[in-house]
XYZ file of C-alpha atoms in Angstrom:
732
model
C 0.184 0.052 -0.077
C 1.139 3.803 -0.706
C 2.423 5.926 2.052
C 0.794 8.896 2.877
C 2.808 12.270 3.324
C 2.428 16.022 3.507
C 4.623 18.642 2.175
C 6.885 19.982 4.667
C 6.582 23.318 6.064
C 10.321 24.273 5.666
C 12.434 26.504 3.339
C 15.434 24.177 2.397
C 18.707 26.271 1.593
C 20.388 25.284 -1.309
C 22.395 22.215 -2.216
C 24.363 21.749 -5.498
C 26.922 19.753 -7.066
C 29.540 20.465 -6.254
C 29.164 21.136 -2.623
C 32.261 22.860 -0.928
C 32.175 22.230 3.017
C 34.131 23.075 6.096
C 37.802 23.524 5.549
C 38.251 21.471 2.516
C 36.092 20.625 -0.574
C 33.936 17.694 -0.384
C 33.054 17.214 -4.097
C 29.402 15.112 -4.687
C 30.237 13.739 -8.068
C 27.355 14.428 -10.754
C 26.776 10.788 -11.006
C 23.706 9.655 -13.067
C 23.093 6.722 -10.963
C 22.610 8.794 -7.975
C 19.051 9.872 -9.133
C 16.349 7.573 -10.833
C 15.839 6.976 -14.449
C 12.363 8.892 -14.297
C 11.065 11.489 -12.300
C 7.527 13.055 -12.322
C 6.328 11.897 -15.466
C 2.883 11.015 -14.808
C 0.935 13.838 -16.590
C -2.392 13.058 -14.487
C -0.343 14.069 -11.362
C 2.580 16.538 -11.905
C 3.970 17.259 -8.645
C 4.942 20.692 -7.700
C 3.578 22.476 -10.569
C 0.943 25.315 -10.978
C -1.293 25.518 -14.043
C 0.011 26.259 -17.453
C -0.279 29.852 -18.269
C -0.227 31.569 -21.875
C 2.048 34.256 -22.762
C -0.247 35.153 -25.605
C 1.546 37.242 -28.381
C 4.250 38.503 -25.905
C 7.891 38.081 -25.694
C 7.966 37.561 -22.009
C 8.215 33.874 -21.972
C 11.258 34.531 -19.211
C 8.878 35.938 -16.897
C 6.331 33.023 -17.161
C 9.323 30.791 -16.516
C 10.669 32.007 -13.769
C 7.426 32.562 -11.840
C 6.814 28.924 -12.715
C 10.272 28.131 -10.994
C 9.198 29.887 -7.854
C 5.987 28.436 -7.641
C 7.258 25.242 -7.928
C 9.638 25.740 -5.071
C 6.654 27.033 -2.751
C 4.918 24.123 -3.448
C 7.473 21.754 -2.602
C 9.664 23.321 -0.063
C 7.384 25.967 1.595
C 4.487 23.779 3.117
C 2.356 23.160 -0.314
C 1.557 27.246 -0.782
C -0.031 27.419 -3.843
C 0.571 30.853 -5.474
C -0.188 32.228 -8.874
C 2.065 35.350 -9.594
C 1.646 38.002 -11.751
C 3.859 38.206 -14.843
C 2.589 41.567 -16.337
C 3.447 43.489 -12.981
C 6.996 41.758 -12.983
C 7.394 43.178 -16.894
C 5.507 46.339 -16.114
C 7.578 47.062 -13.278
C 10.571 46.156 -15.191
C 10.047 48.186 -18.270
C 8.776 51.078 -16.393
C 9.976 54.268 -14.176
C 13.336 55.361 -13.892
C 14.957 51.975 -13.179
C 13.303 50.712 -16.180
C 14.589 48.623 -19.352
C 14.220 50.057 -22.462
C 14.494 46.901 -24.685
C 12.727 44.097 -22.519
C 9.994 43.991 -25.314
C 12.502 42.006 -27.468
C 12.890 39.385 -24.544
C 14.726 38.892 -21.441
C 16.064 36.217 -19.263
C 15.737 35.113 -15.455
C 18.174 37.715 -14.307
C 15.398 40.324 -14.773
C 13.183 38.203 -12.861
C 15.637 37.864 -9.984
C 15.974 41.782 -10.254
C 12.123 42.413 -9.651
C 12.245 39.708 -6.917
C 14.926 41.348 -4.855
C 14.319 44.700 -5.446
C 12.867 47.372 -2.689
C 9.460 47.273 -1.234
C 7.211 48.308 -4.300
C 8.540 45.041 -6.315
C 8.628 41.511 -5.775
C 6.422 38.609 -6.420
C 2.345 39.939 -6.649
C -0.970 37.891 -6.766
C -2.209 36.976 -9.941
C -5.822 37.669 -8.722
C -5.558 41.141 -6.908
C -1.962 42.183 -7.359
C -1.176 42.261 -4.169
C 2.243 42.388 -3.038
C 3.348 39.026 -1.298
C 5.955 38.918 1.594
C 8.165 36.542 -0.334
C 11.636 37.600 -0.834
C 13.880 35.462 -3.228
C 17.152 35.085 -1.077
C 19.225 32.558 -3.085
C 18.933 31.163 -6.472
C 21.357 28.559 -8.105
C 22.443 29.187 -11.554
C 24.128 26.509 -14.028
C 25.439 29.157 -16.798
C 26.364 27.084 -20.074
C 28.291 24.040 -20.883
C 30.726 23.696 -23.428
C 28.719 22.822 -26.657
C 30.316 19.375 -28.366
C 31.824 18.327 -25.129
C 29.587 15.192 -24.049
C 31.016 14.897 -20.842
C 30.206 18.647 -19.926
C 26.461 17.932 -21.325
C 26.124 14.897 -19.152
C 26.960 16.794 -15.935
C 24.729 19.946 -16.701
C 21.837 17.227 -17.478
C 22.332 15.851 -14.387
C 22.499 19.055 -12.325
C 19.821 20.151 -13.882
C 17.873 16.795 -12.476
C 19.411 17.669 -9.130
C 17.650 21.247 -9.222
C 14.300 19.618 -10.028
C 14.461 16.728 -7.408
C 15.488 19.122 -4.745
C 13.545 22.588 -5.453
C 10.511 21.486 -7.827
C 11.487 22.653 -10.915
C 14.407 24.600 -12.954
C 14.232 27.228 -15.722
C 16.101 26.382 -18.799
C 16.574 28.523 -22.193
C 16.156 26.237 -25.528
C 15.795 27.272 -29.208
C 12.130 26.692 -29.699
C 9.861 28.866 -31.977
C 6.311 29.070 -31.756
C 5.658 29.281 -35.657
C 7.202 26.184 -36.454
C 6.304 23.882 -33.131
C 4.109 22.074 -35.581
C 7.272 21.087 -37.708
C 9.718 20.342 -34.853
C 7.305 18.523 -32.599
C 5.597 15.134 -32.858
C 2.831 14.549 -30.549
C 4.317 16.840 -28.169
C 8.177 15.634 -28.244
C 10.248 18.164 -29.392
C 13.675 17.986 -30.959
C 16.067 20.491 -32.528
C 19.676 19.611 -33.353
C 22.552 20.760 -31.014
C 24.849 21.033 -33.472
C 22.950 23.434 -35.627
C 20.938 25.177 -33.039
C 21.349 29.097 -33.567
C 21.400 29.462 -29.904
C 18.464 29.757 -27.528
C 15.245 31.933 -27.746
C 12.517 30.490 -25.303
C 12.408 29.496 -21.415
C 10.643 26.470 -20.170
C 10.342 24.949 -16.434
C 11.627 21.643 -16.345
C 9.643 19.262 -14.258
C 10.575 15.842 -14.494
C 12.780 13.416 -16.693
C 12.679 10.062 -18.479
C 16.043 8.740 -19.352
C 14.457 6.091 -21.412
C 12.444 8.160 -23.521
C 13.010 6.696 -26.782
C 14.727 8.662 -29.420
C 12.151 7.194 -32.148
C 9.350 9.318 -30.495
C 10.737 12.484 -31.927
C 10.425 13.750 -35.512
C 11.606 17.492 -36.693
C 10.548 17.940 -40.329
C 12.745 21.043 -40.789
C 16.394 19.378 -39.958
C 18.627 16.640 -40.523
C 18.910 14.731 -38.448
C 15.107 14.377 -38.084
C 15.417 12.490 -34.634
C 17.870 12.488 -31.781
C 21.091 10.100 -31.381
C 20.640 9.288 -27.773
C 17.267 8.355 -25.787
C 15.991 10.513 -22.889
C 14.148 13.786 -22.527
C 12.811 16.238 -19.891
C 9.547 16.802 -19.386
C 8.934 20.670 -19.355
C 6.056 23.225 -18.667
C 5.466 25.611 -21.162
C 3.646 28.939 -21.339
C 1.888 28.648 -24.657
C -1.483 27.964 -22.870
C -3.017 24.549 -22.057
C -4.800 24.050 -25.023
C -1.361 24.257 -26.968
C -2.484 21.414 -29.858
C 1.418 20.882 -30.438
C 1.844 19.733 -26.511
C 1.327 16.304 -25.429
C -2.110 15.349 -25.562
C -3.123 18.070 -27.617
C -4.470 19.650 -24.391
C -2.024 19.895 -21.409
C 0.941 22.725 -22.249
C 3.571 20.104 -21.364
C 6.282 19.100 -23.968
C 9.081 16.503 -23.943
C 12.295 17.971 -25.291
C 15.203 15.552 -25.906
C 18.428 15.628 -24.236
C 19.845 16.211 -27.758
C 18.588 19.692 -27.629
C 21.140 22.436 -26.624
C 20.280 23.800 -22.882
C 21.433 27.386 -21.782
C 20.987 29.070 -18.274
C 19.394 26.703 -16.344
C 18.626 28.253 -12.708
C 16.354 27.340 -9.593
C 14.958 29.282 -6.616
C 16.871 27.428 -3.593
C 15.415 29.808 -0.840
C 12.560 32.124 0.134
C 12.343 34.378 3.179
C 10.093 37.157 4.450
C 10.730 40.556 3.393
C 9.241 42.124 6.590
C 11.431 39.877 8.746
C 14.530 40.529 6.895
C 14.599 44.561 6.647
C 12.897 47.994 7.002
C 15.166 49.254 4.526
C 17.225 48.162 1.306
C 19.829 50.132 0.581
C 20.695 49.494 -3.181
C 21.790 50.813 -6.685
C 21.535 47.387 -8.912
C 17.736 47.900 -9.480
C 18.239 46.158 -12.743
C 20.353 43.136 -11.568
C 22.963 41.502 -12.707
C 24.461 42.108 -15.933
C 27.934 40.172 -16.261
C 30.855 39.056 -13.711
C 34.020 41.029 -14.280
C 37.640 40.597 -13.471
C 38.642 41.607 -10.042
C 39.691 40.789 -6.343
C 37.411 43.296 -4.744
C 34.326 45.448 -5.136
C 32.541 48.234 -2.932
C 29.410 50.133 -2.504
C 28.853 53.288 -0.391
C 25.266 54.397 0.977
C 23.892 57.479 2.491
C 21.989 56.203 5.380
C 18.790 57.529 6.358
C 18.497 59.346 9.602
C 18.760 57.417 13.104
C 20.773 54.513 14.007
C 20.319 51.223 12.148
C 20.884 47.652 12.246
C 22.460 45.653 9.508
C 20.579 42.369 9.031
C 21.887 41.130 5.733
C 23.706 41.787 2.490
C 22.948 40.582 -0.872
C 25.083 40.202 -3.667
C 25.782 37.618 -7.104
C 28.470 35.217 -6.244
C 30.446 32.533 -8.209
C 30.490 28.881 -7.407
C 34.126 27.937 -5.979
C 34.984 31.597 -5.231
C 35.701 32.789 -1.624
C 34.020 35.710 0.059
C 35.095 37.911 2.695
C 32.581 40.807 3.824
C 33.541 44.496 5.451
C 31.553 47.113 6.861
C 32.946 50.465 7.542
C 36.321 48.735 7.199
C 35.578 45.908 9.852
C 35.419 42.192 8.811
C 32.105 40.721 9.212
C 33.246 37.468 10.393
C 29.247 36.080 10.500
C 28.972 35.560 6.912
C 31.509 34.716 3.789
C 33.456 31.705 2.877
C 33.801 29.531 -0.327
C 30.256 29.530 -2.496
C 29.221 26.155 -3.584
C 27.362 27.421 -6.591
C 26.615 30.893 -8.620
C 23.596 32.698 -8.164
C 22.002 35.446 -6.032
C 22.760 35.015 -2.564
C 21.522 36.791 0.623
C 23.564 36.705 3.516
C 21.832 37.146 6.879
C 23.315 38.168 9.815
C 22.844 35.404 13.065
C 23.436 38.740 14.964
C 22.655 42.059 13.451
C 25.200 44.760 13.476
C 24.621 48.329 14.591
C 25.877 51.070 12.556
C 26.665 54.464 13.618
C 27.128 57.447 11.269
C 25.897 59.232 8.093
C 27.405 56.686 5.704
C 27.519 52.694 5.271
C 30.362 51.337 3.162
C 30.615 47.787 2.205
C 33.432 45.901 0.457
C 33.498 42.438 -0.686
C 37.056 40.672 -1.167
C 37.016 37.797 -3.725
C 39.342 34.986 -3.987
C 39.146 31.694 -6.047
C 37.790 33.266 -9.170
C 39.394 35.103 -12.142
C 35.948 36.770 -13.060
C 33.637 37.147 -9.764
C 32.976 41.261 -9.529
C 29.188 41.295 -10.319
C 28.043 44.490 -12.137
C 24.549 45.814 -12.910
C 22.692 46.495 -16.046
C 21.887 49.817 -17.880
C 18.883 50.631 -19.275
C 20.018 48.435 -22.257
C 20.107 44.801 -20.685
C 22.916 43.921 -22.919
C 25.220 46.413 -21.610
C 26.614 46.662 -18.284
C 27.120 49.591 -16.036
C 30.651 49.124 -14.850
C 30.627 51.306 -12.072
C 27.717 49.881 -10.209
C 28.239 46.499 -8.584
C 25.222 44.410 -7.058
C 25.494 44.680 -4.006
C 22.462 45.389 -0.988
C 22.487 46.378 2.285
C 19.479 45.430 4.731
C 18.704 47.342 7.845
C 16.693 47.168 10.266
C 15.723 50.376 12.750
C 13.763 48.093 15.883
C 16.826 46.410 17.545
C 18.109 47.900 20.972
C 21.508 48.499 21.332
C 23.623 46.802 24.138
C 23.668 48.776 27.519
C 27.594 48.995 27.145
C 29.125 49.520 24.008
C 32.275 51.218 22.357
C 32.458 54.709 22.369
C 29.967 56.636 19.485
C 32.337 57.519 16.769
C 31.200 58.227 13.109
C 31.353 55.146 10.964
C 31.725 52.537 13.908
C 30.503 49.079 13.574
C 29.390 47.573 16.858
C 28.310 43.986 16.852
C 25.215 43.226 18.835
C 24.400 39.946 19.881
C 21.014 40.222 21.994
C 21.583 36.493 23.725
C 25.117 37.409 24.669
C 25.557 41.296 24.810
C 29.318 40.811 26.327
C 30.436 38.602 23.179
C 32.078 40.694 20.676
C 33.286 37.805 18.598
C 32.498 34.594 17.761
C 34.397 31.781 15.688
C 33.112 28.504 14.287
C 35.397 25.812 14.033
C 33.912 22.787 12.783
C 30.692 20.987 12.625
C 29.949 17.106 13.519
C 26.771 15.115 12.295
C 26.037 11.814 14.121
C 25.695 9.190 12.991
C 27.974 9.743 10.035
C 27.366 6.264 8.347
C 23.872 4.406 8.406
C 22.006 2.468 6.784
C 18.191 2.833 6.127
C 15.505 0.885 4.898
C 12.854 2.230 2.051
C 10.216 3.829 4.083
C 11.749 4.460 7.436
C 12.728 7.575 9.227
C 15.871 8.508 11.250
C 16.959 11.398 13.583
C 20.495 13.085 12.728
C 22.110 15.307 15.172
C 24.504 17.846 14.740
C 26.852 19.924 16.909
C 28.546 23.390 16.170
C 32.145 23.913 17.646
C 33.875 27.157 18.201
C 34.841 29.941 20.690
C 33.042 32.847 21.849
C 29.717 30.957 22.069
C 28.527 30.696 18.227
C 25.019 29.993 17.309
C 24.295 26.113 17.797
C 21.735 26.156 15.147
C 22.206 24.475 11.554
C 20.569 24.202 8.427
C 19.876 20.708 6.905
C 20.429 19.682 3.271
C 19.865 16.517 1.397
C 21.737 15.328 -2.026
C 21.030 12.363 -4.025
C 17.544 11.582 -3.554
C 15.489 10.004 -6.559
C 12.024 9.973 -4.645
C 9.604 13.021 -4.051
C 8.854 11.071 -0.728
C 12.583 11.204 0.407
C 12.851 14.364 2.684
C 14.847 15.804 5.291
C 13.325 18.222 7.856
C 14.594 21.262 9.212
C 14.950 19.261 12.513
C 17.412 16.608 10.781
C 14.628 13.849 10.746
C 15.093 12.113 7.570
C 12.486 9.673 6.197
C 13.395 7.578 3.075
C 10.456 7.144 0.570
C 9.418 3.810 -0.323
C 10.181 4.129 -3.764
C 14.015 5.553 -3.339
C 16.171 4.480 -5.966
C 19.315 5.935 -4.942
C 21.637 3.762 -3.432
C 23.459 6.469 -1.315
C 22.111 9.903 0.208
C 24.122 12.162 1.405
C 23.314 14.726 4.383
C 24.810 17.896 5.198
C 24.556 20.124 8.479
C 25.633 23.865 7.879
C 26.547 26.193 10.468
C 23.974 29.374 10.283
C 26.738 31.534 12.124
C 29.473 30.394 9.376
C 28.389 28.876 6.212
C 31.716 27.683 5.536
C 31.429 25.185 8.442
C 29.967 21.986 7.663
C 29.593 18.304 8.111
C 28.500 15.370 5.876
C 26.519 12.174 6.508
C 26.294 9.189 4.160
C 22.878 7.097 4.323
C 23.063 3.600 2.439
C 19.789 2.990 1.431
C 18.579 -0.741 1.667
C 15.510 -2.085 -0.507
C 12.811 -3.647 1.638
C 13.124 -6.682 0.196
C 16.746 -6.880 1.423
C 15.885 -6.257 4.880
C 17.737 -8.401 7.252
C 19.029 -7.809 11.104
C 22.070 -5.373 10.779
C 24.347 -5.660 13.932
C 27.275 -4.034 11.952
C 27.132 -1.034 14.236
C 27.536 -2.992 17.322
C 30.509 -3.125 19.626
C 32.897 -6.016 19.542
C 32.235 -6.877 23.162
C 28.266 -6.890 22.277
C 27.825 -4.264 24.741
C 27.447 -0.929 22.178
C 24.411 0.361 20.568
C 24.017 2.133 17.242
C 21.217 2.608 14.643
C 19.953 0.160 12.495
C 18.025 0.183 9.004
C 14.984 1.859 10.075
C 16.696 4.807 12.640
C 16.175 3.027 15.906
C 18.949 1.730 18.194
C 20.577 -1.729 17.787
C 20.858 -3.571 20.428
C 23.704 -6.028 21.260
C 24.061 -9.618 19.950
C 23.367 -12.329 22.290
C 26.643 -13.133 23.675
C 28.321 -16.740 23.904
C 26.423 -17.376 27.169
C 23.221 -17.068 25.433
C 22.469 -14.077 27.477
C 20.737 -10.961 25.549
C 19.775 -7.563 26.059
C 16.561 -6.864 25.237
C 15.027 -3.134 24.331
C 12.620 -3.384 27.472
C 15.403 -4.333 29.902
C 18.118 -1.829 28.496
C 15.783 0.944 28.184
C 14.110 0.528 31.912
C 17.132 0.536 33.952
C 17.465 -0.486 37.453
C 15.364 2.047 39.306
C 11.697 1.376 38.158
C 9.946 3.856 36.289
C 7.983 7.448 37.051
C 5.059 9.239 35.920
C 6.608 12.810 36.635
C 8.106 13.143 32.795
C 11.600 12.337 34.309
C 13.265 9.291 32.853
C 14.098 6.507 35.371
C 16.800 4.661 33.012
C 19.375 5.708 30.691
C 20.825 3.345 28.357
C 23.473 5.343 26.622
C 23.952 8.111 29.029
C 27.780 8.521 27.827
C 26.747 8.086 24.084
C 27.407 5.009 21.775
C 29.687 4.138 19.376
C 28.864 3.816 15.881
C 30.865 2.327 12.998
C 32.574 5.571 12.177
C 33.959 5.723 15.666
C 32.127 9.040 16.412
C 30.209 9.136 19.920
C 26.647 9.146 19.311
C 23.946 11.044 20.938
C 20.977 8.840 21.180
C 19.729 7.936 24.433
C 17.234 5.388 25.275
C 15.057 5.963 28.374
C 11.483 5.194 30.053
C 8.935 7.475 30.960
C 5.863 6.474 32.473
C 6.189 3.177 31.576
C 7.073 4.001 27.750
C 10.238 3.906 25.682
C 11.578 6.913 23.828
C 14.616 7.144 21.837
C 16.117 10.708 22.026
C 18.564 12.466 19.850
C 21.240 14.916 20.238
C 19.203 17.767 18.704
C 16.620 17.761 21.023
C 13.881 15.341 19.506
C 12.526 12.179 20.902
C 11.034 9.020 18.758
C 8.266 7.116 20.829
C 9.562 3.836 20.720
C 7.160 0.995 22.685
C 5.001 0.552 26.031
C 6.537 -1.797 28.092
C 3.124 -1.616 30.535
C 1.382 -4.855 29.341
C -1.801 -4.329 30.713
C -2.055 -0.525 30.096
C -5.715 0.364 28.604
C -4.960 3.940 28.000
C -1.661 5.623 26.210
C -0.820 9.031 26.377
C 2.086 10.338 24.031
C 3.272 13.700 25.574
C 4.136 16.772 23.494
C 7.743 16.388 25.354
C 9.729 14.101 27.706
C 12.504 14.457 30.257
C 15.166 12.025 29.874
C 18.498 12.029 32.234
C 17.332 15.890 33.346
C 17.080 17.154 29.554
C 13.715 17.724 27.943
C 13.018 16.370 24.153
C 10.230 16.934 21.968
C 8.264 14.108 20.963
C 8.190 14.262 17.364
C 7.194 10.736 15.773
C 5.775 7.280 16.471
C 8.582 4.500 15.720
C 7.161 1.929 13.372
C 5.431 -0.848 14.850
C 5.734 1.034 18.328
C 2.363 -0.551 19.774
C 1.786 -3.689 17.006
C -0.620 -5.958 17.838
C -1.077 -4.839 21.511
C -3.573 -6.720 23.137
C -5.152 -4.324 25.575
C -4.799 -0.827 24.326
C -8.399 0.855 23.864
C -7.392 4.516 23.754
C -4.616 6.277 22.406
C -3.851 10.288 22.638
C -1.221 11.503 20.320
C 1.001 14.503 21.282
C 0.509 18.132 19.690
C 4.338 17.833 18.644
C 4.194 14.756 16.420
C 4.845 14.985 12.757
C 5.322 11.528 11.789
C 3.444 8.275 12.675
C 5.499 5.285 11.580
C 4.481 2.211 9.443
C 2.285 -0.419 11.381
C 2.184 1.846 14.504
C -0.983 0.492 15.510
C -1.476 -2.389 13.372
C -3.342 -5.228 14.711
C -4.492 -3.334 18.052
C -7.856 -5.158 17.726
C -9.174 -3.114 20.968
C -8.265 0.194 19.935
C -11.301 2.153 19.430
C -10.575 5.791 20.297
C -7.272 7.657 18.829
C -7.202 11.543 19.674
C -4.558 13.153 17.566
C -3.632 16.655 18.778
C -1.099 17.276 16.219
C -1.653 19.813 13.343
C 1.616 19.157 11.832
C 1.447 15.711 10.700
C 3.351 14.902 7.565
C 3.637 11.303 7.148
C 1.776 8.199 7.899
C 3.257 5.007 7.495
C 1.844 2.258 5.675
C -0.932 -0.083 7.764
C -0.419 2.539 10.693
C -4.088 1.669 11.521
C -4.878 -1.140 9.786
C -6.626 -4.268 11.588
C -7.647 -2.149 14.493
C -11.217 -2.159 16.101
C -14.145 -2.078 13.748
C -15.608 0.327 15.929
C -12.693 2.694 16.079
C -12.989 6.595 15.806
C -9.926 8.885 14.933
C -10.623 12.174 16.238
C -8.388 14.987 14.876
C -8.196 18.759 14.539
C -10.896 20.255 12.499
C -8.357 22.326 10.575
C -6.603 19.067 9.585
C -9.855 17.247 8.956
C -10.086 16.457 5.122
C -6.064 16.360 4.919
C -5.382 13.752 7.702
C -8.896 11.637 6.608
C -7.144 11.259 3.239
C -3.652 10.294 4.818
C -5.290 7.713 7.135
C -7.214 6.332 4.173
C -3.856 5.893 1.914
C -2.067 4.606 4.631
C -4.375 1.382 4.718
C -7.875 1.913 6.388
C -10.430 2.649 4.412
C -13.163 2.108 6.572
C -12.213 4.041 9.846
C -14.220 6.654 10.809
C -12.276 10.062 11.104
C -13.998 13.157 12.764
C -13.274 16.395 14.046
C -13.119 17.039 17.884
C -12.817 21.032 17.924
C-alpha cells in the first residue's frame, strides 16, 4: 500500500553539485546513478507544478518561466503553498519608471526576474488575482550558466545538475531554441527536438519538472532539420507557457512537452531559498535595481550608501556570487566574520546575519573581497539589458531600526560598527571551528525514518543552529526536515544519500553524513554498528537503536530491559533509566548522542538535537496510552516528534491513545493489529507522514479524532495508509 505524506513546512537552503564544505572541498560527483532514471512523469499528477499559463503574443516567456520556477519551489519546499504570481506586474515594473529597461519588449532572461524579486519594497512577487504584494523575498538562486557545446561529458554533467535542481527544489528554468511559429514542424505528439549541432542558440524559456532517461529517440520527428531524430534516448518533461490547449503539446491539451536531451540547453536556474521581506529589513540600500549584467575580473568591489536618519542595524547583505569563489565582507572597514566563505554554486545570495550589527554614522560602506575566481565582480545592467553599468556593483544592504543596542558598547564615533548579540551582550567575537553530524554513516531501509543530530564547535559561544540539506534523492517522498529527521521514500532508487549540516553562524563550516539505502526486500538484521564486545548500541536500518547480539553465554539485552534501567519507572516525565548516557559508538568511531529512556512505562529514543521518538510501551496491561508533547530524559527535555514503526503493533490491551501536539510522523504499522483500539485522539496539526498500515486492523468501531483544521487532509492520509473504513472526525 502507498504511504501518505504531506509537504513539509520548511524552507531548505541550496544544495548543488559540487558542494564545498568545511576547510576542504567535499565534491559529490555528478553521477547519473544517484538519481532515478525517471521522475515526475505522470501527466495526470505532476508534482509541484501550478497550472499552465499563456504568454499570448508577448516576448515575456522568461517571466512566465521564472514565476513557474518560484511557484514550484513554494509547493515543494514551503508547505504546499499554492501561488499564482502576476507576470504582467513583473514586466510592467521592469520596463517602467526611472529604473526600467528600454529593450525587454524583445525578450529577457531570468536575471531580470531575479532583479524584480529582489528590489525594494514596491517590487517583488505579486498575486495574479488582486495584484497584492506578497511578503516573499527570493533570497537565493542557483545558476548553471552554460556548458561547452560539443563536449559530451560537460553536457551530461549539465543534464545531471538540472535533475538535481528539479529533484531538490521542484523545477528548474532552462533556455532552449524553440519557436512557436514552427512548433508543428519540430514537434511530434508533444515531443520536441532541434539538433544541438545546428541550433542557432536559445530563444525560449521553459520550466523543467521531470525527466525520463529512457524516453525513446524514435518518439521525436523534426521535419525541418537533418537529422530528424536525436542520436540518444532521454528527455526532460517541461511546462511551457503557450497555454494548456496548445495543440502541439502532449495530448494536444496539456501545455507540457518532452524535450530531447540532444537539444542545446543554457542558463538553467532554480529558486533555492525564500524568506520573509518584513523580517529581513525595514530598508534596502541598493543601486543595482536592474540586477546582474555580467561578472568582471577583479578581487574586490564596494558600494557606499548614504544612510537615512537614526541608528540602524545591519541584518544582511545581498550580492551575486560565483561557485568555487571565496568571499569576505567588510562594513566601514571592519570584517563581518559571521558571513562569507567559499560558495557552492553561482547565483544571487542573501547573507543573513545571525546577530545584527549596529551602524553609527551617516554612511555605510560595504566591501567584498573575492578569491578563487578570475571573474567574480558582479556589475549591474544599464537600461539596455545587454550593456553593463561597469561603475555600479550588485551589492545590497538590509537594515532594521527596531533592535536595541547593548547597555554598554564602544564609544560613539562616526562610521563605527558595533556587533550586537542580544543573547550574549558581552560577546564581541565568535568563531566556528567545525560541525559534526551523528551518525556519520548509517543504513536505512526504504520507508523508514531516522533522526540525525549536529553539533557546532567553536569559541565565543557561536550559534548552535544548523540548516540541513539533502542530496542524491530520486524520490519525491524522501525528505529531510529542518530538525534533522530523514525519511526515505518507499520508492527511493538511489543507493546512497548525502546529508549536510551547515552552521548558520558560518556557512563555510559544515559536516556530511552518508546513508546507504537498503531495499525493503533486502531487509535483514544488521549488527554492524555494535561494538566488538556486544555491549554497544548504534542505529539500525529503520533508525532505531541496535541492541547487542547475544553473547556466547546465551544471554541477551532486550530493548525493554535496556531502556528501563534499575530504578523502575516514574510518571512525572523524568526518565528512570538511560541506556546510553555516555553516548554510543557507531561504525565511524564517533560518539552518538542517541539516548534511550523510559517515562511512565513508555520507551523513548532521544537525539542530541532535542527530539525524541516514541518507541514502545512496556506496561503490558495498560488500556490508555498518552504520548506527550515532550519528555525529560536524564534531566534534559526532548520534544516528541515521531512514533516509531510498529511501536504498538498487536497490542492486545490498549483501547485509547492520545497523540501529542508535536508529532509530525506516525511510523508504519504503528497501531497495526490493535484489535481493541477504539479511540485515537490526534492533537498535532503538523503531521506530514503516516506510514503504511499504521491504523490497519484496529477495532471495527474505532474513531480517530483530529483537529478540525486538518480533517480532510488527515482523513485522506489515513485512508491512503491502509484503513479505508475507519471513521475520522473533528473534535474542535
